[in-house]
Amino acid sequence: MVTNPVHGLPFLPGSSFTDTTKTEFHRSQTLGYRNGYAVVRRPTMGIGGDRLYYNQLSQAELDELANKAPILTYGPLKQAPPAEFVPAHVAFDKKVLKFSAYFQEDVPISMEEHYRIRRVNIYYYLEDDSMSVIEPVVENSGIPQGKLIKRQRFTKNDVGDHYHWKDLNRGINLTVYGKTFRIVDCDRFTQDFLESQGIELNPPEKMPLDPYTELRKEPVRKYVTPSDFDQLKQFLTFDKQVLRFYAIWDDTDSLFGECRHYIIHYYLMDDTVEIREVHERNNGRDPFPLLMNRQRMPKVLVENANQNFPQCVLEISDQEVLEWYTAKDFIVGKPLTILGRTFFIYDCDPFTRQFYKDKFGMPDLPPVDVSKKEPPPVKQELPPYNGYGLIEDSAQNCFALIPKAPRKDIVKMLVNDNKVLRYLAALESPIPEDKDRRFVFSYFLATDMISIFEPPVRNSGIIGGKFLGRTKVVKSFSPVDNPIYYGPSDFYIGAVIEVFGHRFVILDTDEYVLKYMESNPSQYSPEALASIQNRIQKQDLPAPELESKQASEDPKAQDLEALIEKIQMRLKDNSCKDNLRETFQIYDKEESGYVDRETFFKICETLNVPVDDSLINELIRLCTHGEGRINYYNFVRAFSN
């Protein structure tokens, strides 16, 4: 690039030189962004990086421009447009002139004052040239105050002219509706506004004082009574000052006596005493607030004074009392007898401590600990068990006035809900009628209770049904205070269970008991498990073999065997034996060896079996099991050789 760094030389070949140090010849950027908007800016650097200069003229050019008249070149100047019109209600909106003034009001009906000075504030509203007069409210003045003249334009004369802000100044009288106001001062804004408009303000004046108000500010005249003791002075000095003491009345030495707490109030204004009760929650007493009403308490009475008159209705006068109780008689830590009752003062409040410190010079009144240590709790011993109900239920009567049910094992009840172990048992009794009685034991795992039911048997002479309700059964050898109840491990085939003096022998169990013992073998003894194994082995044998085996083992079946032999010796014709067995097997579809009673007699009638014979009737009776089921295996044996 060729430049001419020396000013004044012509831009001709040979007069200009090339700057070899310049390497950038691009144009400067003139576009940019400011606050998110695209703007155009004037370049400051030229091509090649040279700085651009603006409005740099020589002195000769500047002088030449100064001597030129713009009018000759551009013609006369155009007049500026007039300023925009602004109405007064906009220009002077919320601009108010405030003047402090007062007026004098005559008081002809009072002897203490003849006139009254009332202070007011005069407001001038520039937006519409209206004015208002407002009197500040003074508390307890007894005068209607506030807005004296509402906002309006005040008339200045009879012609109808109105007051303008040019008419207002300090130190002038303003007459409105026959009442003259003296303007004494104005606020800072009013002063600046009037001075800006060329109005010279008068010096401010001092607001006069109201004579009656100043008279009320004088101190009240005090009167001094020369008496040594003045009750009025005591009343005014110690009004609402009460000494509070905390006391107890210990009457535990008498029958049904107790230690009760009280609050003693001593009123300094008239030397009266009041005793209040301290009520505790659920103490069983009526909430009566006072033990003794507020009154003066005599300390020493005159001897032999009105002995024949009842003191309960006699008002004690000063002539009958030698000494009254005073504040110095109430000392913390000392007893005090009032109306025959001895109170012990053990504490007081902070105000009472400070009063005794200032009045009597007692710097410290330490409280006395009157709390009694509770005796050690008596160990509760349960009375001996009387044998009625469960011992847990009977013990609840010793724990509470209204007994509650003993706490149950909820988890055990939920786990073993509706789980019942059933056993078949016989009664051990020397009475022959009780040998054939059978009972069903039900053991409830959820509550460890036992119930006994006796199935009814027709024509047995014994009423069946519930033998024992659901309850816990105590073992005979367990102590009374710590009973041991029967559990699942005590029930097995051959076990002897003693229930309230009755001995039972377990003969059989149901299928659920077998499954329970199989799943919980650790709860049972080896003897119990062996009895169950023998029972299962017998259950696997066929019905005829089982009957014969039971007959050989059971001593009660010996009568049946002897009867069968008698019938075999008596009956010579055994031709119906084969048909009898086959017929019974046809009707016994379950192959259990039993048929119902109706079917049995129907078959016997068809095959001409002599059921009317006494031996046959005894055989039918011995073969009958339960209600209406007959074992035909033993019956058919009587008709075989």
XYZ file of C-alpha atoms in Angstrom:
641
model
C 0.000 0.000 0.000
C 1.254 3.465 -0.832
C 0.819 6.146 1.800
C 1.854 9.706 2.181
C 2.910 10.090 5.813
C 4.262 13.587 5.357
C 1.478 16.144 5.088
C 1.892 18.861 2.492
C 3.570 16.733 -0.200
C 1.571 16.049 -3.323
C 0.292 12.599 -3.836
C 2.474 11.948 -6.895
C 4.884 9.227 -7.873
C 8.107 9.809 -6.086
C 6.464 11.846 -3.312
C 4.754 8.934 -1.600
C 6.261 5.942 0.102
C 5.075 2.437 0.859
C 4.880 1.285 4.489
C 6.324 -2.234 4.451
C 5.386 -2.944 8.110
C 1.653 -3.060 7.418
C 0.218 -6.497 6.926
C -3.535 -6.067 7.549
C -5.536 -4.311 4.861
C -9.133 -5.304 5.801
C -11.908 -2.843 6.526
C -12.982 -2.234 10.116
C -16.167 -3.826 11.405
C -19.076 -1.361 11.563
C -21.824 -3.683 12.824
C -22.217 -4.902 16.422
C -24.672 -5.879 19.176
C -25.561 -4.038 22.351
C -27.983 -5.458 24.926
C -29.147 -7.969 22.351
C -29.858 -5.359 19.617
C -27.924 -4.842 16.361
C -26.359 -1.353 16.160
C -24.205 0.475 13.604
C -21.026 2.074 14.849
C -18.622 4.445 13.143
C -15.239 2.849 12.265
C -12.201 4.127 14.127
C -9.532 2.319 12.089
C -9.029 2.562 8.335
C -7.536 0.122 5.819
C -4.163 -1.006 6.984
C -4.827 -0.178 10.596
C -4.471 3.626 10.291
C -6.543 5.603 12.799
C -9.294 7.719 11.252
C -9.615 11.389 12.351
C -12.860 13.351 12.258
C -13.527 17.110 12.318
C -9.850 17.961 12.419
C -9.533 21.242 10.586
C -6.683 23.689 10.450
C -6.748 26.991 12.267
C -7.247 28.853 8.992
C -10.261 26.739 8.157
C -11.687 27.273 11.581
C -11.244 31.071 11.304
C -12.836 31.073 7.931
C -15.841 29.180 9.210
C -16.152 31.524 12.208
C -16.368 34.642 9.966
C -19.058 33.182 7.761
C -22.619 34.171 8.586
C -24.969 31.143 8.567
C -27.869 33.299 7.591
C -26.226 34.134 4.224
C -25.801 30.473 3.519
C -28.831 28.816 5.096
C -31.233 31.698 5.437
C -33.020 32.941 8.646
C -33.663 30.539 11.545
C -37.036 28.980 11.941
C -38.862 29.721 15.174
C -39.108 26.820 17.641
C -42.567 25.353 18.073
C -44.417 26.496 21.186
C -44.175 24.308 24.299
C -46.828 21.666 24.814
C -49.751 22.853 26.939
C -50.023 21.147 30.363
C -53.285 21.724 32.312
C -53.123 22.888 35.925
C -54.709 19.719 37.377
C -51.827 17.758 35.827
C -48.989 20.159 36.554
C -50.038 20.780 40.168
C -51.449 17.354 40.962
C -50.957 16.436 44.661
C -49.156 19.750 45.311
C -50.557 21.450 48.407
C -49.447 24.569 50.272
C -49.643 24.245 54.061
C -49.884 27.210 56.431
C -49.921 27.100 60.246
C -52.474 29.472 61.789
C -54.661 30.014 64.826
C -57.825 31.802 65.789
C -59.050 33.174 69.124
C -62.359 31.952 70.510
C -64.170 33.716 73.362
C -65.356 31.661 76.374
C -68.005 33.691 78.192
C -69.386 30.888 80.411
C -66.214 29.823 82.243
C -64.606 31.416 85.259
C -61.222 29.762 84.663
C -60.686 31.056 81.097
C -61.959 34.042 79.076
C -60.679 33.087 75.643
C -59.181 30.042 73.979
C -56.415 29.724 71.369
C -57.180 27.061 68.797
C -54.519 25.981 66.342
C -55.405 25.079 62.756
C -53.729 24.117 59.468
C -54.759 25.878 56.252
C -54.274 23.843 53.070
C -54.212 25.412 49.608
C -54.606 22.954 46.684
C -52.778 24.270 43.599
C -54.603 22.028 41.128
C -57.982 23.794 41.531
C -57.222 26.760 43.897
C -59.402 25.266 46.629
C -58.700 25.562 50.363
C -59.600 23.756 53.593
C -59.104 24.408 57.312
C -58.381 21.469 59.640
C -57.840 21.599 63.398
C -55.558 18.876 64.853
C -57.371 16.649 67.359
C -56.244 17.117 70.982
C -56.972 14.180 73.306
C -59.501 14.829 76.112
C -60.069 18.427 74.960
C -63.859 18.145 75.033
C -64.115 20.263 71.859
C -65.375 18.997 68.475
C -62.219 19.100 66.358
C -61.064 17.933 62.960
C -62.228 19.474 59.686
C -63.545 23.005 60.427
C -64.100 24.119 56.794
C -64.277 21.503 54.073
C -62.358 21.845 50.822
C -63.738 24.652 48.627
C -62.816 27.988 47.104
C -62.914 30.728 49.769
C -64.531 34.071 48.832
C -62.347 37.106 49.450
C -64.871 39.955 49.298
C -68.477 40.775 48.592
C -67.828 41.079 44.882
C -67.213 37.338 44.629
C -63.445 37.201 44.193
C -61.693 34.132 45.552
C -58.457 33.776 47.456
C -55.415 32.927 45.335
C -52.045 31.644 46.491
C -50.665 35.092 45.675
C -52.822 36.462 48.511
C -51.322 34.172 51.147
C -48.236 35.027 53.211
C -46.861 34.745 56.699
C -47.934 37.321 59.276
C -51.320 38.181 57.698
C -54.937 37.720 58.757
C -57.257 35.540 56.692
C -60.994 36.080 57.186
C -63.229 33.248 56.106
C -66.954 33.131 56.925
C -66.603 35.755 59.633
C -63.758 33.981 61.428
C -60.269 35.505 61.320
C -57.265 33.225 61.107
C -53.758 34.493 61.803
C -51.141 32.798 59.588
C -47.886 32.448 61.510
C -45.777 30.026 59.453
C -45.675 27.610 56.500
C -43.846 24.419 55.594
C -40.684 24.103 53.492
C -42.439 23.222 50.243
C -44.744 26.244 50.516
C -41.808 28.553 51.191
C -39.847 27.265 48.172
C -42.872 27.490 45.891
C -43.757 31.075 46.829
C -40.152 32.217 46.555
C -39.853 30.608 43.126
C -42.858 32.649 42.011
C -41.228 35.886 43.166
C -43.212 36.436 46.344
C -41.284 37.838 49.281
C -42.329 36.034 52.466
C -42.731 37.762 55.815
C -40.740 36.448 58.768
C -42.460 33.644 60.727
C -44.282 34.441 63.959
C -44.435 32.515 67.216
C -47.554 30.481 67.895
C -49.267 31.913 71.026
C -50.004 29.609 73.963
C -53.433 28.770 75.350
C -53.660 30.176 78.923
C -55.928 27.396 80.228
C -53.665 24.657 78.845
C -50.653 26.249 80.521
C -52.595 26.446 83.763
C -53.259 22.695 83.629
C -49.533 22.010 83.308
C -48.760 23.498 86.734
C -47.945 20.891 89.444
C -50.756 19.830 91.788
C -50.620 21.409 95.177
C -49.576 18.882 97.856
C -50.895 18.804 101.405
C -48.834 17.364 104.264
C -50.636 15.939 107.288
C -48.686 16.410 110.531
C -50.148 13.187 112.073
C -47.727 10.446 113.149
C -49.834 7.638 111.602
C -52.078 8.352 108.678
C -54.238 5.512 107.313
C -54.762 7.393 104.083
C -51.012 7.662 103.627
C -50.643 3.954 104.282
C -53.405 3.219 101.782
C -51.859 5.417 99.079
C -48.311 4.210 99.729
C -48.930 0.470 99.904
C -51.893 0.186 97.578
C -51.790 -3.066 95.529
C -48.760 -4.286 97.481
C -49.345 -7.755 98.929
C -46.981 -10.081 100.747
C -47.365 -13.692 99.681
C -46.356 -16.609 101.893
C -46.533 -20.332 101.205
C -47.547 -22.416 104.223
C -48.682 -25.898 105.196
C -51.052 -27.198 107.834
C -49.850 -30.597 109.080
C -52.693 -32.498 110.706
C -51.345 -36.008 110.179
C -51.283 -36.717 113.941
C -55.081 -36.790 114.138
C -57.334 -39.490 112.742
C -57.679 -39.199 108.966
C -55.496 -36.075 109.088
C -53.396 -34.882 106.189
C -50.847 -32.245 105.225
C -52.463 -29.464 103.176
C -50.904 -26.471 101.414
C -52.138 -22.868 101.666
C -51.221 -19.385 100.423
C -51.296 -16.552 102.993
C -51.750 -13.005 101.640
C -50.867 -10.043 103.837
C -52.203 -6.721 102.463
C -49.896 -3.855 103.438
C -52.499 -1.190 102.704
C -54.748 -2.115 105.664
C -52.877 -4.952 107.523
C -55.470 -7.582 106.608
C -54.810 -11.297 106.139
C -56.311 -13.749 103.675
C -55.729 -17.529 103.489
C -56.346 -19.278 100.185
C -56.489 -23.001 99.544
C -54.207 -24.724 97.038
C -56.205 -27.273 95.102
C -54.667 -30.212 93.339
C -56.182 -32.154 90.519
C -58.428 -35.041 91.578
C -57.950 -34.343 95.291
C -61.606 -35.072 95.990
C -62.353 -31.640 97.515
C -64.722 -28.924 96.401
C -62.903 -26.078 94.620
C -63.669 -23.515 97.319
C -61.107 -20.705 96.944
C -60.794 -19.321 100.477
C -60.142 -20.885 103.844
C -60.382 -17.508 105.609
C -61.791 -14.308 104.188
C -59.758 -11.107 104.156
C -59.796 -9.537 107.632
C -57.599 -8.220 110.426
C -56.303 -10.983 112.653
C -55.964 -10.476 116.441
C -52.757 -11.773 117.979
C -53.377 -11.078 121.695
C -56.870 -10.533 123.124
C -57.894 -8.843 126.342
C -58.391 -11.347 129.135
C -61.946 -11.988 130.367
C -63.471 -9.903 127.619
C -67.075 -10.831 126.825
C -66.726 -14.437 127.851
C -70.474 -14.926 128.015
C -71.086 -13.743 124.442
C -70.485 -16.201 121.567
C -67.457 -15.147 119.589
C -68.809 -16.672 116.363
C -71.150 -13.688 115.979
C -69.125 -11.123 117.894
C -67.224 -8.530 115.921
C -63.915 -7.964 117.667
C -63.178 -4.278 118.209
C -59.947 -2.468 119.001
C -60.845 -2.312 122.695
C -60.815 -6.116 122.945
C -57.483 -6.662 121.169
C -54.146 -5.899 122.722
C -52.086 -6.656 119.608
C -52.862 -7.337 115.950
C -50.846 -9.420 113.524
C -48.393 -7.310 111.504
C -45.882 -8.013 108.739
C -43.075 -8.710 111.218
C -44.998 -11.728 112.586
C -44.827 -13.576 109.257
C -41.325 -15.061 109.027
C -40.240 -17.859 106.708
C -39.310 -20.972 108.683
C -41.478 -20.241 111.754
C -44.941 -21.500 112.717
C -47.934 -19.164 112.956
C -51.221 -19.834 114.762
C -54.319 -18.302 113.181
C -57.787 -19.054 114.588
C -56.518 -22.129 116.427
C -54.829 -23.639 113.378
C -51.035 -23.739 113.259
C -49.490 -22.950 109.883
C -45.830 -23.425 109.021
C -44.464 -20.832 106.551
C -41.888 -22.461 104.306
C -41.456 -19.972 101.432
C -42.459 -16.584 99.991
C -42.356 -14.757 96.657
C -39.486 -12.450 95.467
C -41.413 -9.235 96.251
C -41.866 -10.340 99.866
C -38.148 -11.118 100.180
C -37.241 -7.689 98.860
C -39.731 -5.998 101.212
C -38.301 -7.758 104.296
C -34.792 -6.864 103.158
C -35.639 -3.158 102.799
C -38.018 -2.855 105.765
C -36.581 -5.156 108.446
C -33.036 -5.726 107.215
C -33.451 -9.472 106.586
C -31.160 -10.107 103.633
C -31.955 -13.774 103.190
C -35.110 -15.823 103.736
C -34.176 -19.320 102.562
C -37.067 -21.638 101.674
C -37.648 -24.708 103.820
C -38.049 -28.103 102.207
C -41.338 -29.549 103.480
C -41.672 -32.347 100.969
C -41.962 -35.750 102.577
C -40.149 -38.705 101.141
C -42.510 -41.309 99.905
C -42.218 -44.666 101.654
C -40.878 -47.546 99.583
C -43.571 -49.243 97.553
C -45.167 -52.208 99.231
C -44.633 -55.426 97.355
C -47.946 -56.697 96.175
C -48.687 -60.216 97.322
C -51.492 -62.168 95.757
C -53.933 -63.997 98.043
C -54.021 -67.787 97.853
C -55.897 -69.251 94.918
C -59.473 -70.259 95.853
C -59.893 -72.783 93.047
C -62.582 -70.926 91.085
C -61.799 -70.063 87.470
C -58.307 -69.567 86.136
C -55.635 -68.184 88.417
C -54.755 -65.532 85.819
C -58.340 -64.242 85.783
C -58.595 -64.289 89.577
C -55.307 -62.363 89.917
C -56.698 -59.460 87.851
C -59.022 -58.563 90.724
C -55.944 -57.735 92.809
C -54.384 -55.389 90.233
C -57.241 -52.959 89.494
C -60.627 -51.968 90.858
C -62.197 -52.818 87.514
C -60.421 -56.014 86.457
C -59.319 -56.489 82.892
C -58.839 -59.684 80.972
C -55.285 -61.092 81.138
C -53.073 -60.333 78.185
C -53.151 -63.001 75.490
C -50.460 -64.230 73.122
C -51.790 -62.701 69.908
C -49.095 -64.254 67.703
C -49.850 -67.730 69.023
C -53.580 -67.211 68.518
C -53.081 -66.067 64.922
C -50.721 -68.926 64.048
C -52.852 -71.664 65.674
C -56.242 -70.251 64.836
C -58.871 -72.981 64.229
C -56.347 -75.738 65.021
C -57.938 -78.392 67.260
C -56.537 -81.781 68.359
C -59.220 -84.404 69.018
C -58.841 -87.581 71.048
C -61.126 -90.479 71.965
C -60.992 -91.366 75.663
C -62.627 -93.743 78.129
C -63.514 -93.031 81.737
C -61.749 -95.043 84.457
C -64.385 -95.671 87.059
C -65.287 -98.533 89.422
C -68.943 -98.090 88.413
C -69.861 -100.747 85.797
C -72.155 -98.365 83.901
C -69.210 -96.033 83.204
C -67.022 -98.638 81.494
C -68.688 -98.296 78.081
C -68.826 -94.485 78.142
C -66.710 -92.729 75.526
C -65.574 -89.098 75.476
C -64.084 -86.792 72.822
C -61.288 -84.514 74.057
C -60.735 -81.310 72.015
C -57.463 -79.471 72.643
C -57.360 -75.914 71.203
C -53.797 -74.965 70.258
C -54.568 -71.228 70.128
C -55.560 -70.934 73.809
C -54.319 -74.251 75.373
C -57.879 -74.980 76.496
C -59.639 -78.354 76.669
C -63.279 -79.250 76.143
C -64.831 -82.703 76.687
C -67.880 -83.999 74.835
C -69.705 -87.283 75.420
C -71.517 -88.649 72.338
C -75.067 -89.630 73.350
C -75.937 -93.371 73.209
C -79.531 -94.435 72.946
C -81.010 -96.480 75.745
C -77.816 -96.158 77.789
C -79.441 -94.285 80.644
C -76.782 -91.561 80.518
C -77.434 -88.108 79.108
C -74.648 -87.224 76.673
C -73.505 -83.836 75.491
C -71.031 -81.349 76.919
C -69.108 -82.877 79.790
C -66.655 -79.973 80.278
C -66.683 -76.479 78.779
C -63.643 -74.912 77.173
C -61.102 -74.228 79.920
C -57.526 -74.859 80.977
C -56.970 -78.015 83.005
C -54.341 -78.058 85.748
C -52.260 -81.141 86.374
C -52.968 -82.823 89.673
C -49.377 -82.663 90.969
C -48.770 -78.954 90.144
C -48.665 -76.343 92.982
C -51.587 -74.020 93.495
C -49.614 -70.768 93.203
C -47.767 -71.852 90.056
C -50.115 -74.186 88.169
C -48.950 -76.377 85.296
C -51.539 -76.935 82.590
C -51.932 -79.876 80.263
C -50.212 -79.389 76.900
C -50.247 -81.195 73.546
C -47.346 -83.419 74.626
C -49.468 -84.924 77.441
C -52.045 -86.383 75.031
C -51.210 -89.695 73.343
C -52.751 -93.153 73.083
C -52.643 -94.804 76.472
C -52.039 -91.582 78.442
C -54.048 -90.985 81.619
C -55.565 -87.493 81.932
C -57.030 -86.418 85.258
C -59.648 -83.690 84.893
C -61.043 -82.314 88.156
C -61.017 -85.730 89.896
C -62.008 -87.805 86.837
C -59.436 -90.075 85.200
C -59.586 -90.606 81.453
C -57.539 -92.958 79.237
C -56.788 -91.855 75.662
C -57.884 -94.592 73.249
C -57.575 -93.066 69.800
C -56.823 -89.848 67.860
C -57.975 -88.309 64.607
C -55.916 -87.895 61.444
C -55.018 -84.246 62.174
C -53.328 -85.272 65.438
C -51.161 -87.747 63.531
C -50.112 -85.044 61.073
C -49.435 -82.577 63.890
C -47.259 -85.098 65.772
C -45.425 -85.933 62.574
C -44.639 -82.229 61.926
C -43.724 -81.508 65.589
C -41.972 -84.649 66.911
C -39.775 -82.654 69.302
C -42.775 -81.813 71.510
C -43.612 -85.456 72.266
C -41.902 -88.145 74.293
C -40.733 -91.475 72.771
C -43.623 -93.233 74.526
C -46.135 -90.969 72.809
C -44.558 -91.516 69.397
C -44.512 -95.309 69.935
C -48.226 -95.320 70.765
C -48.987 -93.517 67.538
C -46.898 -95.993 65.539
C -48.862 -98.924 67.004
C -52.076 -97.174 66.126
C -50.975 -96.720 62.506
C -49.965 -100.378 62.242
C -53.384 -101.483 63.470
C -55.030 -99.120 61.025
C -53.212 -100.777 58.089
C -54.593 -104.289 58.941
C -57.832 -105.516 57.215
C -61.059 -105.119 59.117
C -61.597 -108.846 59.996
C -58.020 -109.293 61.154
C -58.226 -106.076 63.113
C -61.388 -107.194 64.844
C -59.924 -110.539 65.711
C -56.733 -108.967 66.987
C -58.660 -106.495 69.063
C -60.810 -109.308 70.348
C -57.769 -111.211 71.502
C -56.215 -108.182 73.146
C -59.326 -106.552 74.588
C -60.580 -108.323 77.751
C -64.070 -106.939 77.102
C -64.311 -109.041 73.888
C -64.106 -112.285 75.840
C -67.851 -112.121 76.425
C -68.383 -111.861 72.666
C -66.230 -114.945 72.013
C -68.027 -116.961 74.643
C -71.398 -115.972 73.215
C -70.323 -116.980 69.700
C -69.310 -120.414 70.973
C -72.685 -120.884 72.677
C -74.551 -119.974 69.492
C -72.391 -122.372 67.419
C -73.145 -125.227 69.837
C -76.848 -124.424 69.817
C -77.410 -123.951 66.095
C -77.050 -127.198 64.119
C -78.162 -125.917 60.734
C -75.435 -123.732 59.241
C -76.728 -123.827 55.688
C -77.308 -120.034 55.615
C -73.758 -119.132 56.591
C -72.321 -118.710 53.074
C -75.325 -116.850 51.724
C -75.318 -114.597 54.845
C -71.711 -113.462 54.404
C -72.111 -112.884 50.645
C -75.322 -110.937 51.147
C -73.699 -108.674 53.782
C -70.719 -108.063 51.479
C -73.038 -107.056 48.656
C -74.607 -104.336 50.809
C -71.217 -103.328 52.294
C -69.943 -101.415 49.260
C -67.188 -99.674 51.230
C -65.884 -103.038 52.534
C -65.707 -101.661 56.055
C -67.265 -104.691 57.735
C -70.262 -102.676 58.982
C -73.845 -102.236 57.770
C -76.619 -100.082 59.142
C -79.227 -101.501 61.479
C -82.127 -101.375 59.021
C -80.191 -103.224 56.310
C -78.992 -105.785 58.861
C -82.501 -106.795 59.992
C -83.751 -106.774 56.390
C -81.058 -109.319 55.396
C -81.717 -111.453 58.469
C -85.468 -111.537 57.684
C -84.776 -112.520 54.076
C -82.453 -115.409 55.090
C -84.666 -116.556 57.990
C -82.118 -115.782 60.712
C -83.740 -116.265 64.148
C -83.285 -112.739 65.479
C -85.972 -113.304 68.133
C -83.710 -115.668 70.036
C -82.259 -114.200 73.240
C -78.691 -115.259 72.378
C -78.997 -113.742 68.889
C -80.260 -110.469 70.413
C -77.307 -110.389 72.834
C -74.934 -111.060 69.905
C -76.489 -108.189 67.906
C -76.052 -105.913 70.910
C -72.362 -106.785 71.292
C -71.741 -106.348 67.545
C -73.381 -102.916 67.532
C -70.839 -100.035 67.349
C -72.037 -96.494 67.590
C -75.563 -95.589 66.621
C -77.100 -97.874 64.013
C -73.936 -99.679 62.759
C -73.414 -103.456 63.250
C -70.210 -105.458 62.685
C -71.411 -108.354 60.557
C -68.014 -110.129 60.630
C -68.458 -111.137 64.263
C -72.121 -111.897 63.648
C -71.375 -114.288 60.755
C -68.741 -116.108 62.883
C -71.520 -117.371 65.135
C -72.987 -119.379 62.255
C -69.715 -121.143 61.274
C -68.457 -124.523 62.567
